[in-house]
PDB file of N, CA and C in Angstrom:
ATOM      1  N   MET A  20     -79.446  20.351  74.503  1.00 48.00           N
ATOM      2  CA  MET A  20     -79.122  21.651  73.550  1.00 48.00           C
ATOM      3  C   MET A  20     -77.602  21.629  73.317  1.00 48.00           C
ATOM      4  N   HIS A  21     -77.401  21.692  71.980  1.00 59.00           N
ATOM      5  CA  HIS A  21     -76.244  22.193  71.533  1.00 59.00           C
ATOM      6  C   HIS A  21     -76.151  23.725  71.647  1.00 59.00           C
ATOM      7  N   SER A  22     -74.693  23.842  71.771  1.00 71.00           N
ATOM      8  CA  SER A  22     -74.126  25.461  71.832  1.00 71.00           C
ATOM      9  C   SER A  22     -74.266  25.497  70.471  1.00 71.00           C
ATOM     10  N   PRO A  23     -74.721  26.916  69.953  1.00 73.00           N
ATOM     11  CA  PRO A  23     -74.465  27.394  68.731  1.00 73.00           C
ATOM     12  C   PRO A  23     -73.358  27.072  68.078  1.00 73.00           C
ATOM     13  N   PHE A  24     -73.166  26.657  66.780  1.00 77.00           N
ATOM     14  CA  PHE A  24     -71.817  26.666  65.997  1.00 77.00           C
ATOM     15  C   PHE A  24     -71.088  25.427  66.810  1.00 77.00           C
ATOM     16  N   SER A  25     -71.519  24.584  67.340  1.00 86.00           N
ATOM     17  CA  SER A  25     -71.092  23.613  68.225  1.00 86.00           C
ATOM     18  C   SER A  25     -71.088  21.981  67.916  1.00 86.00           C
ATOM     19  N   PRO A  26     -70.791  21.641  66.875  1.00 91.00           N
ATOM     20  CA  PRO A  26     -71.221  20.313  66.568  1.00 91.00           C
ATOM     21  C   PRO A  26     -70.543  19.336  67.708  1.00 91.00           C
ATOM     22  N   ASP A  27     -71.288  17.898  68.031  1.00 91.00           N
ATOM     23  CA  ASP A  27     -70.832  17.117  69.057  1.00 91.00           C
ATOM     24  C   ASP A  27     -69.401  16.610  68.697  1.00 91.00           C
ATOM     25  N   TRP A  28     -69.485  16.518  67.301  1.00 94.00           N
ATOM     26  CA  TRP A  28     -67.967  15.704  66.671  1.00 94.00           C
ATOM     27  C   TRP A  28     -68.077  16.348  65.601  1.00 94.00           C
ATOM     28  N   THR A  29     -66.675  16.276  64.982  1.00 95.00           N
ATOM     29  CA  THR A  29     -66.245  16.414  63.531  1.00 95.00           C
ATOM     30  C   THR A  29     -65.117  15.288  62.953  1.00 95.00           C
ATOM     31  N   ALA A  30     -64.950  15.112  62.042  1.00 98.00           N
ATOM     32  CA  ALA A  30     -63.992  13.992  61.526  1.00 98.00           C
ATOM     33  C   ALA A  30     -63.127  14.664  60.353  1.00 98.00           C
ATOM     34  N   ASN A  31     -61.620  14.530  60.131  1.00 97.00           N
ATOM     35  CA  ASN A  31     -61.297  14.909  59.092  1.00 97.00           C
ATOM     36  C   ASN A  31     -60.366  13.901  58.589  1.00 97.00           C
ATOM     37  N   LEU A  32     -60.339  13.569  57.268  1.00 98.00           N
ATOM     38  CA  LEU A  32     -59.379  12.535  56.913  1.00 98.00           C
ATOM     39  C   LEU A  32     -58.700  13.258  55.655  1.00 98.00           C
ATOM     40  N   GLY A  33     -57.150  13.289  55.588  1.00 98.00           N
ATOM     41  CA  GLY A  33     -56.582  13.743  54.359  1.00 98.00           C
ATOM     42  C   GLY A  33     -55.517  12.369  54.101  1.00 98.00           C
ATOM     43  N   LEU A  34     -55.525  11.974  52.744  1.00 98.00           N
ATOM     44  CA  LEU A  34     -54.709  11.316  52.115  1.00 98.00           C
ATOM     45  C   LEU A  34     -54.055  12.068  50.807  1.00 98.00           C
ATOM     46  N   GLU A  35     -52.561  11.755  50.712  1.00 98.00           N
ATOM     47  CA  GLU A  35     -51.820  12.310  49.795  1.00 98.00           C
ATOM     48  C   GLU A  35     -50.879  11.270  49.084  1.00 98.00           C
ATOM     49  N   TYR A  36     -50.604  11.517  47.681  1.00 98.00           N
ATOM     50  CA  TYR A  36     -49.741  10.687  46.953  1.00 98.00           C
ATOM     51  C   TYR A  36     -48.697  11.626  46.167  1.00 98.00           C
ATOM     52  N   LEU A  37     -47.527  11.133  46.319  1.00 98.00           N
ATOM     53  CA  LEU A  37     -46.582  12.186  45.786  1.00 98.00           C
ATOM     54  C   LEU A  37     -45.788  11.146  44.462  1.00 98.00           C
ATOM     55  N   ALA A  38     -45.810  11.764  43.327  1.00 98.00           N
ATOM     56  CA  ALA A  38     -45.181  10.623  42.185  1.00 98.00           C
ATOM     57  C   ALA A  38     -44.426  11.558  41.394  1.00 98.00           C
ATOM     58  N   ARG A  39     -43.306  10.992  40.956  1.00 97.00           N
ATOM     59  CA  ARG A  39     -42.297  11.755  39.905  1.00 97.00           C
ATOM     60  C   ARG A  39     -43.057  11.476  38.530  1.00 97.00           C
ATOM     61  N   ILE A  40     -43.076  12.633  37.738  1.00 96.00           N
ATOM     62  CA  ILE A  40     -43.560  12.597  36.323  1.00 96.00           C
ATOM     63  C   ILE A  40     -42.334  13.366  35.600  1.00 96.00           C
ATOM     64  N   PRO A  41     -42.243  13.063  34.433  1.00 95.00           N
ATOM     65  CA  PRO A  41     -41.542  13.785  33.537  1.00 95.00           C
ATOM     66  C   PRO A  41     -41.331  15.268  34.122  1.00 95.00           C
ATOM     67  N   ASN A  42     -40.168  15.716  34.231  1.00 94.00           N
ATOM     68  CA  ASN A  42     -39.661  17.012  34.480  1.00 94.00           C
ATOM     69  C   ASN A  42     -40.415  17.838  35.999  1.00 94.00           C
ATOM     70  N   ALA A  43     -41.141  16.687  36.796  1.00 96.00           N
ATOM     71  CA  ALA A  43     -41.818  17.591  37.856  1.00 96.00           C
ATOM     72  C   ALA A  43     -42.300  16.460  38.671  1.00 96.00           C
ATOM     73  N   GLU A  44     -42.616  16.743  39.739  1.00 96.00           N
ATOM     74  CA  GLU A  44     -43.292  15.900  40.974  1.00 96.00           C
ATOM     75  C   GLU A  44     -44.926  16.219  40.747  1.00 96.00           C
ATOM     76  N   MET A  45     -45.283  15.441  41.280  1.00 97.00           N
ATOM     77  CA  MET A  45     -46.971  15.608  41.172  1.00 97.00           C
ATOM     78  C   MET A  45     -47.438  15.168  42.288  1.00 97.00           C
ATOM     79  N   LEU A  46     -48.252  15.838  43.351  1.00 98.00           N
ATOM     80  CA  LEU A  46     -48.986  15.554  44.543  1.00 98.00           C
ATOM     81  C   LEU A  46     -50.440  15.451  44.090  1.00 98.00           C
ATOM     82  N   VAL A  47     -51.267  14.417  44.527  1.00 98.00           N
ATOM     83  CA  VAL A  47     -52.365  14.398  44.818  1.00 98.00           C
ATOM     84  C   VAL A  47     -52.921  14.267  46.140  1.00 98.00           C
ATOM     85  N   ARG A  48     -53.846  15.271  46.382  1.00 98.00           N
ATOM     86  CA  ARG A  48     -54.429  15.277  47.718  1.00 98.00           C
ATOM     87  C   ARG A  48     -55.905  15.317  47.735  1.00 98.00           C
ATOM     88  N   GLY A  49     -56.405  14.256  48.618  1.00 98.00           N
ATOM     89  CA  GLY A  49     -57.825  14.268  48.696  1.00 98.00           C
ATOM     90  C   GLY A  49     -58.383  14.435  50.055  1.00 98.00           C
ATOM     91  N   GLU A  50     -59.348  15.161  50.431  1.00 98.00           N
ATOM     92  CA  GLU A  50     -59.619  15.572  51.695  1.00 98.00           C
ATOM     93  C   GLU A  50     -61.434  15.174  51.906  1.00 98.00           C
ATOM     94  N   TYR A  51     -61.490  14.523  53.247  1.00 98.00           N
ATOM     95  CA  TYR A  51     -62.840  14.422  53.679  1.00 98.00           C
ATOM     96  C   TYR A  51     -63.266  14.898  54.910  1.00 98.00           C
ATOM     97  N   TYR A  52     -64.357  15.615  55.002  1.00 97.00           N
ATOM     98  CA  TYR A  52     -64.600  16.295  56.559  1.00 97.00           C
ATOM     99  C   TYR A  52     -66.123  15.861  56.680  1.00 97.00           C
ATOM    100  N   LEU A  53     -66.429  15.647  57.749  1.00 97.00           N
ATOM    101  CA  LEU A  53     -67.745  15.458  58.552  1.00 97.00           C
ATOM    102  C   LEU A  53     -68.100  16.000  59.646  1.00 97.00           C
ATOM    103  N   SER A  54     -69.192  16.798  59.772  1.00 95.00           N
ATOM    104  CA  SER A  54     -69.472  17.079  61.006  1.00 95.00           C
ATOM    105  C   SER A  54     -70.978  16.643  61.357  1.00 95.00           C
ATOM    106  N   SER A  55     -71.221  16.454  62.576  1.00 94.00           N
ATOM    107  CA  SER A  55     -72.546  16.204  62.971  1.00 94.00           C
ATOM    108  C   SER A  55     -73.460  17.503  63.085  1.00 94.00           C
ATOM    109  N   ASP A  56     -74.658  17.328  63.318  1.00 91.00           N
ATOM    110  CA  ASP A  56     -75.570  18.558  63.563  1.00 91.00           C
ATOM    111  C   ASP A  56     -75.129  19.352  64.675  1.00 91.00           C
ATOM    112  N   TYR A  57     -75.823  20.848  64.147  1.00 88.00           N
ATOM    113  CA  TYR A  57     -75.479  21.594  65.214  1.00 88.00           C
ATOM    114  C   TYR A  57     -76.631  22.776  64.949  1.00 88.00           C
ATOM    115  N   ASN A  58     -76.599  23.640  66.077  1.00 87.00           N
ATOM    116  CA  ASN A  58     -77.659  24.714  66.088  1.00 87.00           C
ATOM    117  C   ASN A  58     -77.158  25.842  65.465  1.00 87.00           C
ATOM    118  N   LEU A  59     -77.444  26.705  64.939  1.00 83.00           N
ATOM    119  CA  LEU A  59     -76.971  27.941  64.070  1.00 83.00           C
ATOM    120  C   LEU A  59     -77.235  29.317  65.042  1.00 83.00           C
ATOM    121  N   ARG A  60     -78.190  29.115  66.103  1.00 77.00           N
ATOM    122  CA  ARG A  60     -78.653  30.411  67.007  1.00 77.00           C
ATOM    123  C   ARG A  60     -78.987  29.467  68.557  1.00 77.00           C
ATOM    124  N   GLU A  61     -79.043  30.366  69.182  1.00 77.00           N
ATOM    125  CA  GLU A  61     -79.110  29.691  70.957  1.00 77.00           C
ATOM    126  C   GLU A  61     -80.294  28.966  70.919  1.00 77.00           C
ATOM    127  N   PHE A  62     -81.392  29.411  70.368  1.00 74.00           N
ATOM    128  CA  PHE A  62     -82.925  29.108  70.552  1.00 74.00           C
ATOM    129  C   PHE A  62     -83.141  27.488  70.645  1.00 74.00           C
ATOM    130  N   GLY A  63     -82.307  26.828  69.540  1.00 73.00           N
ATOM    131  CA  GLY A  63     -82.657  25.618  69.354  1.00 73.00           C
ATOM    132  C   GLY A  63     -84.068  25.045  68.316  1.00 73.00           C
ATOM    133  N   ALA A  64     -84.630  25.886  67.821  1.00 76.00           N
ATOM    134  CA  ALA A  64     -85.347  25.710  66.898  1.00 76.00           C
ATOM    135  C   ALA A  64     -85.070  24.777  65.576  1.00 76.00           C
ATOM    136  N   SER A  65     -85.957  24.031  65.242  1.00 77.00           N
ATOM    137  CA  SER A  65     -85.736  23.291  64.165  1.00 77.00           C
ATOM    138  C   SER A  65     -85.231  24.223  63.067  1.00 77.00           C
ATOM    139  N   LEU A  66     -85.773  25.184  62.505  1.00 77.00           N
ATOM    140  CA  LEU A  66     -85.379  25.982  61.859  1.00 77.00           C
ATOM    141  C   LEU A  66     -83.925  26.696  61.674  1.00 77.00           C
ATOM    142  N   ASP A  67     -83.421  26.600  62.972  1.00 80.00           N
ATOM    143  CA  ASP A  67     -82.023  26.955  63.632  1.00 80.00           C
ATOM    144  C   ASP A  67     -80.853  26.031  63.249  1.00 80.00           C
ATOM    145  N   ALA A  68     -81.439  24.847  62.891  1.00 85.00           N
ATOM    146  CA  ALA A  68     -80.549  23.596  62.780  1.00 85.00           C
ATOM    147  C   ALA A  68     -79.691  23.349  61.450  1.00 85.00           C
ATOM    148  N   GLN A  69     -78.602  23.237  61.547  1.00 89.00           N
ATOM    149  CA  GLN A  69     -77.789  22.579  60.427  1.00 89.00           C
ATOM    150  C   GLN A  69     -77.698  21.074  60.582  1.00 89.00           C
ATOM    151  N   ASP A  70     -77.961  20.308  59.588  1.00 91.00           N
ATOM    152  CA  ASP A  70     -77.969  18.615  59.715  1.00 91.00           C
ATOM    153  C   ASP A  70     -76.605  18.248  59.452  1.00 91.00           C
ATOM    154  N   GLU A  71     -76.458  17.210  59.824  1.00 94.00           N
ATOM    155  CA  GLU A  71     -75.017  16.485  59.612  1.00 94.00           C
ATOM    156  C   GLU A  71     -74.657  16.726  57.897  1.00 94.00           C
ATOM    157  N   PHE A  72     -73.371  16.956  58.038  1.00 96.00           N
ATOM    158  CA  PHE A  72     -73.085  17.033  56.476  1.00 96.00           C
ATOM    159  C   PHE A  72     -71.609  16.537  56.235  1.00 96.00           C
ATOM    160  N   GLU A  73     -71.136  16.168  54.921  1.00 96.00           N
ATOM    161  CA  GLU A  73     -69.987  15.695  54.787  1.00 96.00           C
ATOM    162  C   GLU A  73     -69.310  16.761  53.429  1.00 96.00           C
ATOM    163  N   LEU A  74     -68.063  16.913  53.443  1.00 97.00           N
ATOM    164  CA  LEU A  74     -67.461  17.666  52.386  1.00 97.00           C
ATOM    165  C   LEU A  74     -66.263  16.734  51.700  1.00 97.00           C
ATOM    166  N   ILE A  75     -66.119  17.000  50.518  1.00 98.00           N
ATOM    167  CA  ILE A  75     -65.075  16.197  49.805  1.00 98.00           C
ATOM    168  C   ILE A  75     -63.970  17.086  48.926  1.00 98.00           C
ATOM    169  N   ASN A  76     -62.996  17.395  49.277  1.00 98.00           N
ATOM    170  CA  ASN A  76     -61.967  18.165  48.529  1.00 98.00           C
ATOM    171  C   ASN A  76     -60.858  17.418  47.880  1.00 98.00           C
ATOM    172  N   VAL A  77     -60.422  17.887  46.630  1.00 98.00           N
ATOM    173  CA  VAL A  77     -59.398  17.282  45.849  1.00 98.00           C
ATOM    174  C   VAL A  77     -58.581  18.284  45.330  1.00 98.00           C
ATOM    175  N   TYR A  78     -57.038  18.043  45.491  1.00 97.00           N
ATOM    176  CA  TYR A  78     -56.555  18.993  44.587  1.00 97.00           C
ATOM    177  C   TYR A  78     -55.272  18.390  44.190  1.00 97.00           C
ATOM    178  N   VAL A  79     -54.805  18.768  43.044  1.00 98.00           N
ATOM    179  CA  VAL A  79     -53.373  18.246  42.268  1.00 98.00           C
ATOM    180  C   VAL A  79     -52.289  19.271  41.893  1.00 98.00           C
ATOM    181  N   GLU A  80     -51.432  19.324  42.205  1.00 97.00           N
ATOM    182  CA  GLU A  80     -50.091  20.140  42.307  1.00 97.00           C
ATOM    183  C   GLU A  80     -49.070  19.412  41.485  1.00 97.00           C
ATOM    184  N   ILE A  81     -48.372  20.046  40.450  1.00 97.00           N
ATOM    185  CA  ILE A  81     -47.509  19.629  39.704  1.00 97.00           C
ATOM    186  C   ILE A  81     -46.298  21.087  39.971  1.00 97.00           C
ATOM    187  N   ASP A  82     -45.196  20.539  40.749  1.00 96.00           N
ATOM    188  CA  ASP A  82     -43.899  21.358  40.763  1.00 96.00           C
ATOM    189  C   ASP A  82     -43.074  20.734  39.845  1.00 96.00           C
ATOM    190  N   PHE A  83     -42.524  21.914  38.896  1.00 95.00           N
ATOM    191  CA  PHE A  83     -41.678  21.485  37.824  1.00 95.00           C
ATOM    192  C   PHE A  83     -40.478  21.664  38.091  1.00 95.00           C
ATOM    193  N   ASP A  84     -38.945  21.000  37.921  1.00 93.00           N
ATOM    194  CA  ASP A  84     -38.009  20.816  38.308  1.00 93.00           C
ATOM    195  C   ASP A  84     -37.046  21.967  38.253  1.00 93.00           C
ATOM    196  N   ASP A  85     -37.492  22.865  37.321  1.00 88.00           N
ATOM    197  CA  ASP A  85     -36.853  24.317  37.509  1.00 88.00           C
ATOM    198  C   ASP A  85     -37.003  25.168  38.610  1.00 88.00           C
ATOM    199  N   ASN A  86     -37.993  24.842  39.186  1.00 82.00           N
ATOM    200  CA  ASN A  86     -38.262  25.662  40.413  1.00 82.00           C
ATOM    201  C   ASN A  86     -39.040  27.030  40.107  1.00 82.00           C
ATOM    202  N   ASN A  87     -39.363  27.300  38.952  1.00 88.00           N
ATOM    203  CA  ASN A  87     -39.558  28.772  38.707  1.00 88.00           C
ATOM    204  C   ASN A  87     -41.291  28.689  38.850  1.00 88.00           C
ATOM    205  N   TYR A  88     -41.953  27.431  38.456  1.00 92.00           N
ATOM    206  CA  TYR A  88     -43.335  27.530  38.380  1.00 92.00           C
ATOM    207  C   TYR A  88     -43.731  26.589  38.893  1.00 92.00           C
ATOM    208  N   ALA A  89     -45.081  26.204  39.185  1.00 95.00           N
ATOM    209  CA  ALA A  89     -46.149  25.113  39.644  1.00 95.00           C
ATOM    210  C   ALA A  89     -47.407  25.429  39.320  1.00 95.00           C
ATOM    211  N   LEU A  90     -48.381  24.250  39.327  1.00 96.00           N
ATOM    212  CA  LEU A  90     -49.354  24.426  38.853  1.00 96.00           C
ATOM    213  C   LEU A  90     -50.466  23.659  39.931  1.00 96.00           C
ATOM    214  N   ARG A  91     -51.329  24.269  40.117  1.00 96.00           N
ATOM    215  CA  ARG A  91     -52.468  23.613  41.003  1.00 96.00           C
ATOM    216  C   ARG A  91     -53.517  23.722  40.807  1.00 96.00           C
ATOM    217  N   ILE A  92     -54.243  22.692  40.709  1.00 98.00           N
ATOM    218  CA  ILE A  92     -55.657  22.549  40.399  1.00 98.00           C
ATOM    219  C   ILE A  92     -56.694  21.896  41.593  1.00 98.00           C
ATOM    220  N   TRP A  93     -57.652  22.497  41.725  1.00 96.00           N
ATOM    221  CA  TRP A  93     -58.415  22.120  42.991  1.00 96.00           C
ATOM    222  C   TRP A  93     -60.009  21.982  42.850  1.00 96.00           C
ATOM    223  N   GLY A  94     -60.546  21.184  43.666  1.00 97.00           N
ATOM    224  CA  GLY A  94     -62.057  21.206  43.610  1.00 97.00           C
ATOM    225  C   GLY A  94     -62.595  21.046  45.227  1.00 97.00           C
ATOM    226  N   LYS A  95     -63.548  21.836  45.349  1.00 96.00           N
ATOM    227  CA  LYS A  95     -63.915  22.115  46.903  1.00 96.00           C
ATOM    228  C   LYS A  95     -65.442  21.770  46.665  1.00 96.00           C
ATOM    229  N   ASN A  96     -65.578  20.990  47.568  1.00 96.00           N
ATOM    230  CA  ASN A  96     -67.056  20.522  47.936  1.00 96.00           C
ATOM    231  C   ASN A  96     -67.596  19.832  46.792  1.00 96.00           C
ATOM    232  N   LEU A  97     -67.009  18.940  46.103  1.00 96.00           N
ATOM    233  CA  LEU A  97     -66.967  18.126  45.382  1.00 96.00           C
ATOM    234  C   LEU A  97     -68.287  17.725  44.924  1.00 96.00           C
ATOM    235  N   THR A  98     -69.042  17.120  45.989  1.00 94.00           N
ATOM    236  CA  THR A  98     -70.549  16.612  46.150  1.00 94.00           C
ATOM    237  C   THR A  98     -71.617  17.784  45.886  1.00 94.00           C
ATOM    238  N   ASP A  99     -71.075  18.929  45.850  1.00 94.00           N
ATOM    239  CA  ASP A  99     -72.053  20.236  45.762  1.00 94.00           C
ATOM    240  C   ASP A  99     -72.983  20.196  47.346  1.00 94.00           C
ATOM    241  N   GLU A 100     -72.590  19.796  48.340  1.00 93.00           N
ATOM    242  CA  GLU A 100     -73.417  19.733  49.618  1.00 93.00           C
ATOM    243  C   GLU A 100     -73.728  21.234  49.980  1.00 93.00           C
ATOM    244  N   ALA A 101     -75.000  21.213  50.036  1.00 90.00           N
ATOM    245  CA  ALA A 101     -75.439  22.710  50.657  1.00 90.00           C
ATOM    246  C   ALA A 101     -75.375  22.628  52.139  1.00 90.00           C
ATOM    247  N   TYR A 102     -74.963  23.631  53.028  1.00 88.00           N
ATOM    248  CA  TYR A 102     -74.594  23.567  54.345  1.00 88.00           C
ATOM    249  C   TYR A 102     -74.953  25.337  54.575  1.00 88.00           C
ATOM    250  N   ILE A 103     -75.395  25.392  56.046  1.00 84.00           N
ATOM    251  CA  ILE A 103     -75.465  26.721  56.284  1.00 84.00           C
ATOM    252  C   ILE A 103     -74.350  27.189  57.068  1.00 84.00           C
ATOM    253  N   THR A 104     -73.672  28.425  56.568  1.00 78.00           N
ATOM    254  CA  THR A 104     -72.617  28.721  57.549  1.00 78.00           C
ATOM    255  C   THR A 104     -72.604  29.938  58.449  1.00 78.00           C
ATOM    256  N   THR A 105     -73.887  30.818  58.175  1.00 77.00           N
ATOM    257  CA  THR A 105     -74.283  31.813  59.278  1.00 77.00           C
ATOM    258  C   THR A 105     -75.981  31.884  59.393  1.00 77.00           C
ATOM    259  N   MET A 106     -76.131  32.550  60.245  1.00 77.00           N
ATOM    260  CA  MET A 106     -77.558  33.062  60.329  1.00 77.00           C
ATOM    261  C   MET A 106     -77.839  34.003  61.062  1.00 77.00           C
ATOM    262  N   ASN A 107     -78.269  35.107  60.749  1.00 72.00           N
ATOM    263  CA  ASN A 107     -78.606  36.363  61.388  1.00 72.00           C
ATOM    264  C   ASN A 107     -79.409  36.286  62.445  1.00 72.00           C
ATOM    265  N   SER A 108     -79.787  37.195  63.448  1.00 66.00           N
ATOM    266  CA  SER A 108     -80.522  37.169  64.834  1.00 66.00           C
ATOM    267  C   SER A 108     -82.209  36.981  64.602  1.00 66.00           C
ATOM    268  N   HIS A 109     -82.504  37.536  63.492  1.00 63.00           N
ATOM    269  CA  HIS A 109     -83.980  37.516  63.088  1.00 63.00           C
ATOM    270  C   HIS A 109     -84.322  36.271  62.587  1.00 63.00           C
ATOM    271  N   GLY A 110     -83.418  35.306  62.012  1.00 52.00           N
ATOM    272  CA  GLY A 110     -83.529  34.127  61.177  1.00 52.00           C
ATOM    273  C   GLY A 110     -84.288  34.541  60.046  1.00 52.00           C
ATOM    274  N   LEU A 111     -84.427  35.500  59.162  1.00 52.00           N
ATOM    275  CA  LEU A 111     -84.707  35.567  58.071  1.00 52.00           C
ATOM    276  C   LEU A 111     -83.802  35.612  56.997  1.00 52.00           C
ATOM    277  N   SER A 112     -82.539  35.329  57.174  1.00 55.00           N
ATOM    278  CA  SER A 112     -81.745  35.241  55.968  1.00 55.00           C
ATOM    279  C   SER A 112     -80.461  34.379  56.545  1.00 55.00           C
ATOM    280  N   GLY A 113     -79.752  33.929  55.958  1.00 56.00           N
ATOM    281  CA  GLY A 113     -78.315  33.286  56.424  1.00 56.00           C
ATOM    282  C   GLY A 113     -77.640  33.238  55.346  1.00 56.00           C
ATOM    283  N   THR A 114     -76.645  32.419  55.168  1.00 57.00           N
ATOM    284  CA  THR A 114     -75.593  32.174  54.133  1.00 57.00           C
ATOM    285  C   THR A 114     -75.382  30.774  53.931  1.00 57.00           C
ATOM    286  N   ARG A 115     -75.420  30.146  52.764  1.00 60.00           N
ATOM    287  CA  ARG A 115     -75.405  28.472  52.407  1.00 60.00           C
ATOM    288  C   ARG A 115     -74.212  28.802  51.773  1.00 60.00           C
ATOM    289  N   ALA A 116     -73.511  27.668  52.266  1.00 62.00           N
ATOM    290  CA  ALA A 116     -72.015  27.280  51.277  1.00 62.00           C
ATOM    291  C   ALA A 116     -72.292  26.054  50.343  1.00 62.00           C
TER     292      ALA A 116
END
């Protein structure tokens, strides 16, 4: 039996690429997160379990040479993966991300 909110393992991978563009630097970053299944409460019932899931996040940042401003665009959970983040003690409601 797993401890609540404690997956057996998680994995993270981040990759960045920095490039010079006219009048600015551009940073592109991709992130990958993978989590094994885990229980959301101490009872270990099947309804209390979060299955293994993975997330992909990406962002692009442009820093302009005049150092007065920067632009950042990001996307989180690009595969629109649904996963449970909390569950109350009654199991009648919870929060999905």
